[in-house]
mmCIF file of C-alpha atoms and ligand atoms in Angstrom:
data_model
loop_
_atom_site.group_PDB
_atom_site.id
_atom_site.type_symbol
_atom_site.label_atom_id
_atom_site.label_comp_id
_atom_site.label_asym_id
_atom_site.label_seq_id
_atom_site.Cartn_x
_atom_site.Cartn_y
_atom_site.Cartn_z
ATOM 1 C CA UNK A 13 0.000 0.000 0.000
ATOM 2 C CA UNK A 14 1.199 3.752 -1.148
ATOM 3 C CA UNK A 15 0.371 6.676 0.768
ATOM 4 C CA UNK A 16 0.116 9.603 -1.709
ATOM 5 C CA UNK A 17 0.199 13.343 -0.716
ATOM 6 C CA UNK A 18 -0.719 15.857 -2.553
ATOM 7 C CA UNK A 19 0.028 19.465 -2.043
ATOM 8 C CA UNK A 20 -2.215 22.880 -2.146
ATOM 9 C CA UNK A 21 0.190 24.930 -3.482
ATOM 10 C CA UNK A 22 -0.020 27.205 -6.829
ATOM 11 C CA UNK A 23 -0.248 25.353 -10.176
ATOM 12 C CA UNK A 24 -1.346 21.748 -9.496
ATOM 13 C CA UNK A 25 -3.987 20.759 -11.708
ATOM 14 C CA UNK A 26 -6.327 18.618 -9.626
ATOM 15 C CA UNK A 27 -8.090 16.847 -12.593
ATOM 16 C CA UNK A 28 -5.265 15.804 -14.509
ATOM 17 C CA UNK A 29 -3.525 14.494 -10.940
ATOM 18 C CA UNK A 30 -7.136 12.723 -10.173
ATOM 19 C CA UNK A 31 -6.976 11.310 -13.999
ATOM 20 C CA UNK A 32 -3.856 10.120 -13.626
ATOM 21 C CA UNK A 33 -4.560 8.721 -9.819
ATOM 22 C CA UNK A 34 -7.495 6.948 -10.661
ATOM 23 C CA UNK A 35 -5.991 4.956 -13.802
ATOM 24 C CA UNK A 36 -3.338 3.919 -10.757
ATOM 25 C CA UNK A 37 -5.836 2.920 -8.888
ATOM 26 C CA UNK A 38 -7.632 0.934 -11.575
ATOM 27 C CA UNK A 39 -4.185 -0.746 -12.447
ATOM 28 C CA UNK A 40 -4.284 -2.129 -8.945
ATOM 29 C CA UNK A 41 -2.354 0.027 -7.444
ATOM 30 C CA UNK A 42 -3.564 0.756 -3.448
ATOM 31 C CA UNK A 43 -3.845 4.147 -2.456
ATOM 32 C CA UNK A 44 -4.389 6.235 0.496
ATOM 33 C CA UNK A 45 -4.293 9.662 -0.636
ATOM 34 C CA UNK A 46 -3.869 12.960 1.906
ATOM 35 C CA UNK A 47 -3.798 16.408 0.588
ATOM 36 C CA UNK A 48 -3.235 20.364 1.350
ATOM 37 C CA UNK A 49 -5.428 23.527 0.542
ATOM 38 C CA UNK A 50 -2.678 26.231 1.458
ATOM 39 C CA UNK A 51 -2.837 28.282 -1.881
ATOM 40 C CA UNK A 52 -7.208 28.816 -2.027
ATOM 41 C CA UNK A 53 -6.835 28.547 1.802
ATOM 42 C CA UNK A 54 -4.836 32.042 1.347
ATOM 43 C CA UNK A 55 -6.970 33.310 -1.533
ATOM 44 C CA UNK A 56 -10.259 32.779 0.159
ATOM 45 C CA UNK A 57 -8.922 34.369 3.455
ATOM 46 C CA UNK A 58 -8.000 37.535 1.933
ATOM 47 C CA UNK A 59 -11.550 37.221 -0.275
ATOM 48 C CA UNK A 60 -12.855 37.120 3.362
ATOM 49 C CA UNK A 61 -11.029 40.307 4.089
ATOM 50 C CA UNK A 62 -8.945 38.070 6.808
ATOM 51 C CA UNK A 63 -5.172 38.027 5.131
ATOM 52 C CA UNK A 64 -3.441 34.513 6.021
ATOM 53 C CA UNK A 65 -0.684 35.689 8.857
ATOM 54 C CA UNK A 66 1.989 33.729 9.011
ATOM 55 C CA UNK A 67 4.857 33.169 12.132
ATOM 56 C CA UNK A 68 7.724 31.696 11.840
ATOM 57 C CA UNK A 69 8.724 29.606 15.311
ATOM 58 C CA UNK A 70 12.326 30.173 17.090
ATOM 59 C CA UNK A 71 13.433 27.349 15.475
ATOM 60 C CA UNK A 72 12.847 28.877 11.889
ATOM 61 C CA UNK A 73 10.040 26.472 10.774
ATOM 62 C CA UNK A 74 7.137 28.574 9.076
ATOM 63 C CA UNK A 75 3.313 27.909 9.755
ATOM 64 C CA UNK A 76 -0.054 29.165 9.342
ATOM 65 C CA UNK A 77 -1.936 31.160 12.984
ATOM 66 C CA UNK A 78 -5.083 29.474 13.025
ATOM 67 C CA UNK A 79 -7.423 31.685 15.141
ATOM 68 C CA UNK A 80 -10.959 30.245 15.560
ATOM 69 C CA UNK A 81 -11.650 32.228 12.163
ATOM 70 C CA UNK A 82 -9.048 31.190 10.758
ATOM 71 C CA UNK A 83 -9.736 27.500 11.305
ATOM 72 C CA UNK A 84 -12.962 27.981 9.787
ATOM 73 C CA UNK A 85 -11.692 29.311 6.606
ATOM 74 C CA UNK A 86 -9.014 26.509 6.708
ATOM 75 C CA UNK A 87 -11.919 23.879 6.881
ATOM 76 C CA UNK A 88 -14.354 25.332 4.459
ATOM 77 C CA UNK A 89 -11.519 24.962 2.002
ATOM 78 C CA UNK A 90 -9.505 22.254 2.768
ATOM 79 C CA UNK A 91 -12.698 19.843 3.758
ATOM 80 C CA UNK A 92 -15.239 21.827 1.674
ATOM 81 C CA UNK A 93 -13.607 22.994 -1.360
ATOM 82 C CA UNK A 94 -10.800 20.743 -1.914
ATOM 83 C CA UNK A 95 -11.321 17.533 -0.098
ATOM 84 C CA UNK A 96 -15.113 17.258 -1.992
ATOM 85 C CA UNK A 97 -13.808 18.294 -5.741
ATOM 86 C CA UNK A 98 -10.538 15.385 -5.334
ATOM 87 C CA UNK A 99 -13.565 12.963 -4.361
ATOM 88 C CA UNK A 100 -15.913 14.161 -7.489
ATOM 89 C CA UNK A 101 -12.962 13.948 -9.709
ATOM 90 C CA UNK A 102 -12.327 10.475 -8.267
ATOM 91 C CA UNK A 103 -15.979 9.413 -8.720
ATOM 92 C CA UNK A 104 -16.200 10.659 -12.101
ATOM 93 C CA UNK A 105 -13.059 8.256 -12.953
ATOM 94 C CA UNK A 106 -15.032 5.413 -11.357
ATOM 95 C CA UNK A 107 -12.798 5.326 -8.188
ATOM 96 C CA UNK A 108 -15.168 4.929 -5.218
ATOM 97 C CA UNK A 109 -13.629 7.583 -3.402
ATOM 98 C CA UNK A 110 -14.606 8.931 0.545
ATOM 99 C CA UNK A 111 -13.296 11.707 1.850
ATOM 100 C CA UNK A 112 -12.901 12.435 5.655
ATOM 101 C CA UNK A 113 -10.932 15.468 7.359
ATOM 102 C CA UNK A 114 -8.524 14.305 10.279
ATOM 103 C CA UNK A 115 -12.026 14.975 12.430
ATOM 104 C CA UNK A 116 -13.843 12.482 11.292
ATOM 105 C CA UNK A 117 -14.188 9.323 12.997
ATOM 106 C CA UNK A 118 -10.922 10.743 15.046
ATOM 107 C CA UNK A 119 -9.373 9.965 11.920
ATOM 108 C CA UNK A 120 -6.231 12.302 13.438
ATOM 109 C CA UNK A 121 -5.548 12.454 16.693
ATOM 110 C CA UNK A 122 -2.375 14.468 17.926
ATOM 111 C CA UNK A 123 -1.851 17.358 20.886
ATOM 112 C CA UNK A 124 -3.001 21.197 20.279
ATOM 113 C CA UNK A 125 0.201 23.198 20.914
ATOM 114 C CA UNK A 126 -1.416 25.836 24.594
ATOM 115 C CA UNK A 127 0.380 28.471 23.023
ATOM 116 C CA UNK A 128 3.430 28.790 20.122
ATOM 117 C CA UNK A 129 6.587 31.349 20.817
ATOM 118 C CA UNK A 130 7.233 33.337 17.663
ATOM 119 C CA UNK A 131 9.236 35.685 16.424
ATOM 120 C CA UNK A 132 7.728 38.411 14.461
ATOM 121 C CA UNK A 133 9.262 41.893 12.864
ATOM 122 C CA UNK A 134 11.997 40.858 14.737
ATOM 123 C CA UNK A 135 10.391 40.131 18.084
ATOM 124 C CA UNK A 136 9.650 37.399 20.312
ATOM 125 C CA UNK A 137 6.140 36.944 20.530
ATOM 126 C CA UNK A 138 3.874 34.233 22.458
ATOM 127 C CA UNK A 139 0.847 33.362 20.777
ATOM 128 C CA UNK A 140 -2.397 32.001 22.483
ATOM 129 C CA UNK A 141 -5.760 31.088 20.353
ATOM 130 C CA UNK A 142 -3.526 29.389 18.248
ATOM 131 C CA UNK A 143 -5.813 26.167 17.108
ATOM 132 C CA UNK A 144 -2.579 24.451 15.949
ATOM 133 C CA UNK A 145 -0.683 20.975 16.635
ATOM 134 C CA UNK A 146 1.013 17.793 15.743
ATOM 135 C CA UNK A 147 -0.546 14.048 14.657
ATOM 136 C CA UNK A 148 0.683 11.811 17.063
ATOM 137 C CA UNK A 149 -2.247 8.751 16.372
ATOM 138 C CA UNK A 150 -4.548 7.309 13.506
ATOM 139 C CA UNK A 151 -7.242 5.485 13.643
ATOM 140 C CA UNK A 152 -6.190 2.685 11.663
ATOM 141 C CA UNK A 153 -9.342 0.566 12.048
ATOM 142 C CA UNK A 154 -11.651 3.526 10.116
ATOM 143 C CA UNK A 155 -8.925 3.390 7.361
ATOM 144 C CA UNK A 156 -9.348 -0.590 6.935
ATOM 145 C CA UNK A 157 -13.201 -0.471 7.480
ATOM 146 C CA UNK A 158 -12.875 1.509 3.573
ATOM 147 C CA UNK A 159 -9.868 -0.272 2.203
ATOM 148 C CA UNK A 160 -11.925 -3.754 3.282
ATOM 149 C CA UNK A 161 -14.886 -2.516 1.432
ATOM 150 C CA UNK A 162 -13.230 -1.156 -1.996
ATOM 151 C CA UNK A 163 -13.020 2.558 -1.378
ATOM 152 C CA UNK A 164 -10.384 5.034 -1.132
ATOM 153 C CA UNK A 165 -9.893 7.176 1.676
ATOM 154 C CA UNK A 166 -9.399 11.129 0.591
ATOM 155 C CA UNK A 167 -7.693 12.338 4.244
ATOM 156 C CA UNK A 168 -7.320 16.271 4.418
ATOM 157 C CA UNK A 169 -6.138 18.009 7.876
ATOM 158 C CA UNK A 170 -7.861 19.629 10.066
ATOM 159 C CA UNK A 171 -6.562 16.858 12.436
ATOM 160 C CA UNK A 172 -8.979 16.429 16.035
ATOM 161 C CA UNK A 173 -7.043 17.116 19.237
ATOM 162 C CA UNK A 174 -7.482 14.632 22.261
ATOM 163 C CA UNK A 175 -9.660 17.533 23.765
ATOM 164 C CA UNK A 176 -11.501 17.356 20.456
ATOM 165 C CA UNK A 177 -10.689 20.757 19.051
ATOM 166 C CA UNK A 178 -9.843 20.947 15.145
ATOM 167 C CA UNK A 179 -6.069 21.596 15.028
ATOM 168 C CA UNK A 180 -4.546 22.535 12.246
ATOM 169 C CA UNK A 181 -1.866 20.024 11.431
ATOM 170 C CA UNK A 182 0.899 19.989 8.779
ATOM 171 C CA UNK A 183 -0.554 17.778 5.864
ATOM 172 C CA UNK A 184 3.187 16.392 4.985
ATOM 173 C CA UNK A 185 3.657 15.062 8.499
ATOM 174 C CA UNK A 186 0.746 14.012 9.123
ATOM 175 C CA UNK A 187 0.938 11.838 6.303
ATOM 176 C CA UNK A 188 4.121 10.598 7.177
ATOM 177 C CA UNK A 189 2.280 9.511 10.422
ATOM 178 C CA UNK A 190 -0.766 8.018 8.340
ATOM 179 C CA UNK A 191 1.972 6.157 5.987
ATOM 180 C CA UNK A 192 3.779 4.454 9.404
ATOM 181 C CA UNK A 193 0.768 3.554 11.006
ATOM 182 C CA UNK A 194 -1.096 1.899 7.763
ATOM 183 C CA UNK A 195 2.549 -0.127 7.489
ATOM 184 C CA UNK A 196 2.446 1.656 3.962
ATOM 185 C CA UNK A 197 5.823 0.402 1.664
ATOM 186 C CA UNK A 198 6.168 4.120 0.449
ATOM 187 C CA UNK A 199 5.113 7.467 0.792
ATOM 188 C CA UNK A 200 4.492 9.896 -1.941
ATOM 189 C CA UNK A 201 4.744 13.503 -1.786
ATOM 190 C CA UNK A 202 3.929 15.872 -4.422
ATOM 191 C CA UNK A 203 3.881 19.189 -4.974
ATOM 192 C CA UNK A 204 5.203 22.387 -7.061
ATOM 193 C CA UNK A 205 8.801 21.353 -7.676
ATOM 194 C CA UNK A 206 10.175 18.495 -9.285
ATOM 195 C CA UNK A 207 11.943 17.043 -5.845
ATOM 196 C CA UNK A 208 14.483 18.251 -3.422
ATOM 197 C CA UNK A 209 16.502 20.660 -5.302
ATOM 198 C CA UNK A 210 20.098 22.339 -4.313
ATOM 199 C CA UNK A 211 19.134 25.584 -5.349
ATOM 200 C CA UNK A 212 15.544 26.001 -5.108
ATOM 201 C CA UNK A 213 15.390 28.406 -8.180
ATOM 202 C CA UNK A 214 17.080 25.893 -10.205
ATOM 203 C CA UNK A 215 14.902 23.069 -11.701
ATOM 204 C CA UNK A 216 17.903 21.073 -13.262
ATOM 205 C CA UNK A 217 19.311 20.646 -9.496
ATOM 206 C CA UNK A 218 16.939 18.061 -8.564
ATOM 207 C CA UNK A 219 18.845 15.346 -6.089
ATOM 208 C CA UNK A 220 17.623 12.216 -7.164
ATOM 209 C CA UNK A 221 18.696 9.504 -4.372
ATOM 210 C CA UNK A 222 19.079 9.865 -0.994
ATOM 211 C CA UNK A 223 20.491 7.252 1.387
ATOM 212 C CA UNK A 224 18.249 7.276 4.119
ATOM 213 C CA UNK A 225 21.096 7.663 6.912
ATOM 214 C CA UNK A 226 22.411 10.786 5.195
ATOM 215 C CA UNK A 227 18.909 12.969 4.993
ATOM 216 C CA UNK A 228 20.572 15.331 7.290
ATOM 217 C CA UNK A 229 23.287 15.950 5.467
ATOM 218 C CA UNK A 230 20.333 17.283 2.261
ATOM 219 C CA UNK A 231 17.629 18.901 5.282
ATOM 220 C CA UNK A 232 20.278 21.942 4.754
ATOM 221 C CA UNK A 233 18.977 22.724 1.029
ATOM 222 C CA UNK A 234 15.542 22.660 2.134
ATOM 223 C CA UNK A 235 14.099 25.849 2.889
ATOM 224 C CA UNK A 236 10.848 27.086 3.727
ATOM 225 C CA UNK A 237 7.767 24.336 3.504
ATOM 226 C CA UNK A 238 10.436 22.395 1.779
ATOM 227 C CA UNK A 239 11.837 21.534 5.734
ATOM 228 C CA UNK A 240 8.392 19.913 6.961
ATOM 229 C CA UNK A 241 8.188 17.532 4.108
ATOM 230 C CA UNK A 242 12.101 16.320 4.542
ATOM 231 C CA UNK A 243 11.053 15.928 8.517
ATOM 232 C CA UNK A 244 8.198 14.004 7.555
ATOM 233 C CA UNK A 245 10.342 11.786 5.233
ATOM 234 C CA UNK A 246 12.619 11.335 8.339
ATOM 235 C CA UNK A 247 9.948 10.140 10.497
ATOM 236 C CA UNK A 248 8.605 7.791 7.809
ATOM 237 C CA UNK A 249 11.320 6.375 7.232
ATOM 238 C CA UNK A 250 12.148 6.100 10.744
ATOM 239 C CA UNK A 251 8.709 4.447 11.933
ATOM 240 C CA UNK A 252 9.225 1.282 8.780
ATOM 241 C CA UNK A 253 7.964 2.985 5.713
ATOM 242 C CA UNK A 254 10.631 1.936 3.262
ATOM 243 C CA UNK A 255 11.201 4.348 0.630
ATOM 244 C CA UNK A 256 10.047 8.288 0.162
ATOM 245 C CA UNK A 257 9.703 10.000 -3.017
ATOM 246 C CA UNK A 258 9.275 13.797 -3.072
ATOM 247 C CA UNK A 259 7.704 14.533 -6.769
ATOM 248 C CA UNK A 260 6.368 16.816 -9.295
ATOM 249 C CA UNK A 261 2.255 17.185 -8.610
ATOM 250 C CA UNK A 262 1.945 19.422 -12.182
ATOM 251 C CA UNK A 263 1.308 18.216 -15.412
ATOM 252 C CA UNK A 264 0.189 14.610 -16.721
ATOM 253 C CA UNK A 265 1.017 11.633 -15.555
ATOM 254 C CA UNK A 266 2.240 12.982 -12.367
ATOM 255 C CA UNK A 267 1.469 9.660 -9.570
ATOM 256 C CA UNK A 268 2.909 7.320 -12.656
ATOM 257 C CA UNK A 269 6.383 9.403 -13.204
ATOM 258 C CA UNK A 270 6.466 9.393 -9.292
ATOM 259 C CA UNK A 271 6.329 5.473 -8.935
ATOM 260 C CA UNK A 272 8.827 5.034 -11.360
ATOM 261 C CA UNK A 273 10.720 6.956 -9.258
ATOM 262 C CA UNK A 274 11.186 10.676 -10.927
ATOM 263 C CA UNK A 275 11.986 12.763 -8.784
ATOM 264 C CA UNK A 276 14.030 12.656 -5.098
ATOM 265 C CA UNK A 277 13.643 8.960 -4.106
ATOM 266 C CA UNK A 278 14.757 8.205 -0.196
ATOM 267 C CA UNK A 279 15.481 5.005 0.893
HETATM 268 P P1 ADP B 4 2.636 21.919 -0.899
HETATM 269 O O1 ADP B 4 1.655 23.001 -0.552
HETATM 270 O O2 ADP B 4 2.516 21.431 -2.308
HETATM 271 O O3 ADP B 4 2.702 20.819 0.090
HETATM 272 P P2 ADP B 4 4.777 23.683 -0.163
HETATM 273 O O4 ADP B 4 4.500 24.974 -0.869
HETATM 274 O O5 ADP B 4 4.440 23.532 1.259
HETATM 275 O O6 ADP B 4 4.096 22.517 -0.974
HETATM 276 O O7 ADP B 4 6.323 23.308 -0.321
HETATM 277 C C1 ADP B 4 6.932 23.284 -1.590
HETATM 278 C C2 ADP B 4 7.767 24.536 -1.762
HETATM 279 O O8 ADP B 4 8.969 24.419 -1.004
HETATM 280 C C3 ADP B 4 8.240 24.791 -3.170
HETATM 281 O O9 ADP B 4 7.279 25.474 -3.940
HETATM 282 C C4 ADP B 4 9.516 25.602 -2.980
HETATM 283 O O10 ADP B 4 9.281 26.975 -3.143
HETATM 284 C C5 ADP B 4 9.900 25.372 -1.517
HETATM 285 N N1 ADP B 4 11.260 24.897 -1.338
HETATM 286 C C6 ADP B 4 12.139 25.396 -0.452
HETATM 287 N N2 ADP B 4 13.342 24.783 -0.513
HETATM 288 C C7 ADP B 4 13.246 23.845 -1.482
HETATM 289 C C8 ADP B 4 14.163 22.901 -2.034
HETATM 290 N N3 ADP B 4 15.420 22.799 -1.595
HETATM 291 N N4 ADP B 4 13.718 22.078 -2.999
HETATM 292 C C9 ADP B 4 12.435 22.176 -3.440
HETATM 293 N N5 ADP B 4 11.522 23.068 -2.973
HETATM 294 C C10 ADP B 4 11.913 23.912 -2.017
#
């Protein structure tokens, strides 16, 4: 079993990815497929006349505040918008497709962070009504209740938090988390750029193989959103998942060219 992840950023083209990840699916491929919102996530909020704000903790890793209102915006479009147009898609490729937030079913479990220090404009900040946190536990049995009975799960954060809050939960760890608790062989993750590049403004630097003990030595080129999907990888690979390929979501064919291995394989 493959987990797939697919990301929210600017230029995927959701039906040709569903095209191409239902004709997978049909081959016999089996996959559990997670994805993001974060692009339309930041276009409705500033539709909404709420601009996304974003902090960046003391350790340099960037993320989204999720006020209450924020959180709602994040689920209309992630779980509304997003989650419900992958399953159409899906559907109208014949691929029996359900989608579920983290939510549902306590689908994701993890902590809610009680506050997050940040540093913003060059202070040190501490931030409360912060609906944000980590997946720590799936609910493996509601995944094999769907795989049993022929469908494919559709995951999308918000995760649940064990006071049952919606947290806000990094969609590239959490499915690193989904992928080690399923006992997936490999994890997928796709997004904007072909792979782990040296230089992130230069396509033909793509690093194609990466020996799983030396993924610290390549977290260095990683900047930005880039560093949450190499810590996923990490913990994937770390937890029994096998082999992690970090892939171009854009254009045709884009789940096929991933499991033939284009792009930054990790194992
Ligand atoms: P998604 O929303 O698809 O999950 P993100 O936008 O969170 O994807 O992360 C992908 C982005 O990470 C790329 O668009 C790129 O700008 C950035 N990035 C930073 N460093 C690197 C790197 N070394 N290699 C590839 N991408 C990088």
């Amino acid at each position: 079993m493959i987990v797939v992840k697919v990301g929210g950023s600017e230029g995927i083209d959701l039906e040709a990815f569903c095209r191409d990840l239902a004709n997978c699916i049909k081959s016999g491929v089996d996959i559990v497929l997670v994805h993001g919102g974060s692009h339309d996530t930041n276009v409705l909020s500033a539709k909404l006349g709420k601009p996304p704000r974003f902090v960046t903790s003391l350790s340099g890793v960037e993320s989204r505040y999720t006020d209450r209102e924020t959180l709602a915006i994040f689920t209309m479009v992630y779980v509304g918008k997003v989650n419900k147009y992958i399953v159409e898609q899906l559907q109208k490729q014949g691929v029996n497709a359900v989608g579920l937030s983290g939510i549902d079913g306590r689908l994701l479990e993890g902590s809610r962070k009680e506050f997050i220090k940040v540093v913003e404009d060059g202070k040190r900040k501490v931030l409360r009504d912060d609906y944000t946190g980590k997946v720590e536990k799936v609910n493996v049995h509601l995944v094999k209740l769907l795989r049993d009975n022929g469908y494919t799960p559709v995951i999308t954060p918000p995760a649940i938090s064990y006071e049952s809050e919606a947290i806000n939960v990094d969609g590239d760890r959490a499915a690193a988390v989904l992928a080690a608790a399923l006992g997936a062989e490999k994890l997928i993750i796709l997004s904007n750029v072909p792979g782990l590049l040296r230089d992130v403004n230069d396509a033909s630097s793509l690093v194609t193989e990466i020996r799983r003990d030396q993924i610290e030595r390549y977290a260095d080129f990683a900047k930005g959103r880039m560093k949450k999907k190499v810590m996923g990888a990490a913990e994937a690979l770390a937890e029994g998942v096998r082999e992690v390929v970090f892939a171009d979501a854009r254009g045709e064919n884009a789940v096929s060219r991933a499991l033939e291995g284009k792009g930054t394989v990790i194992r």
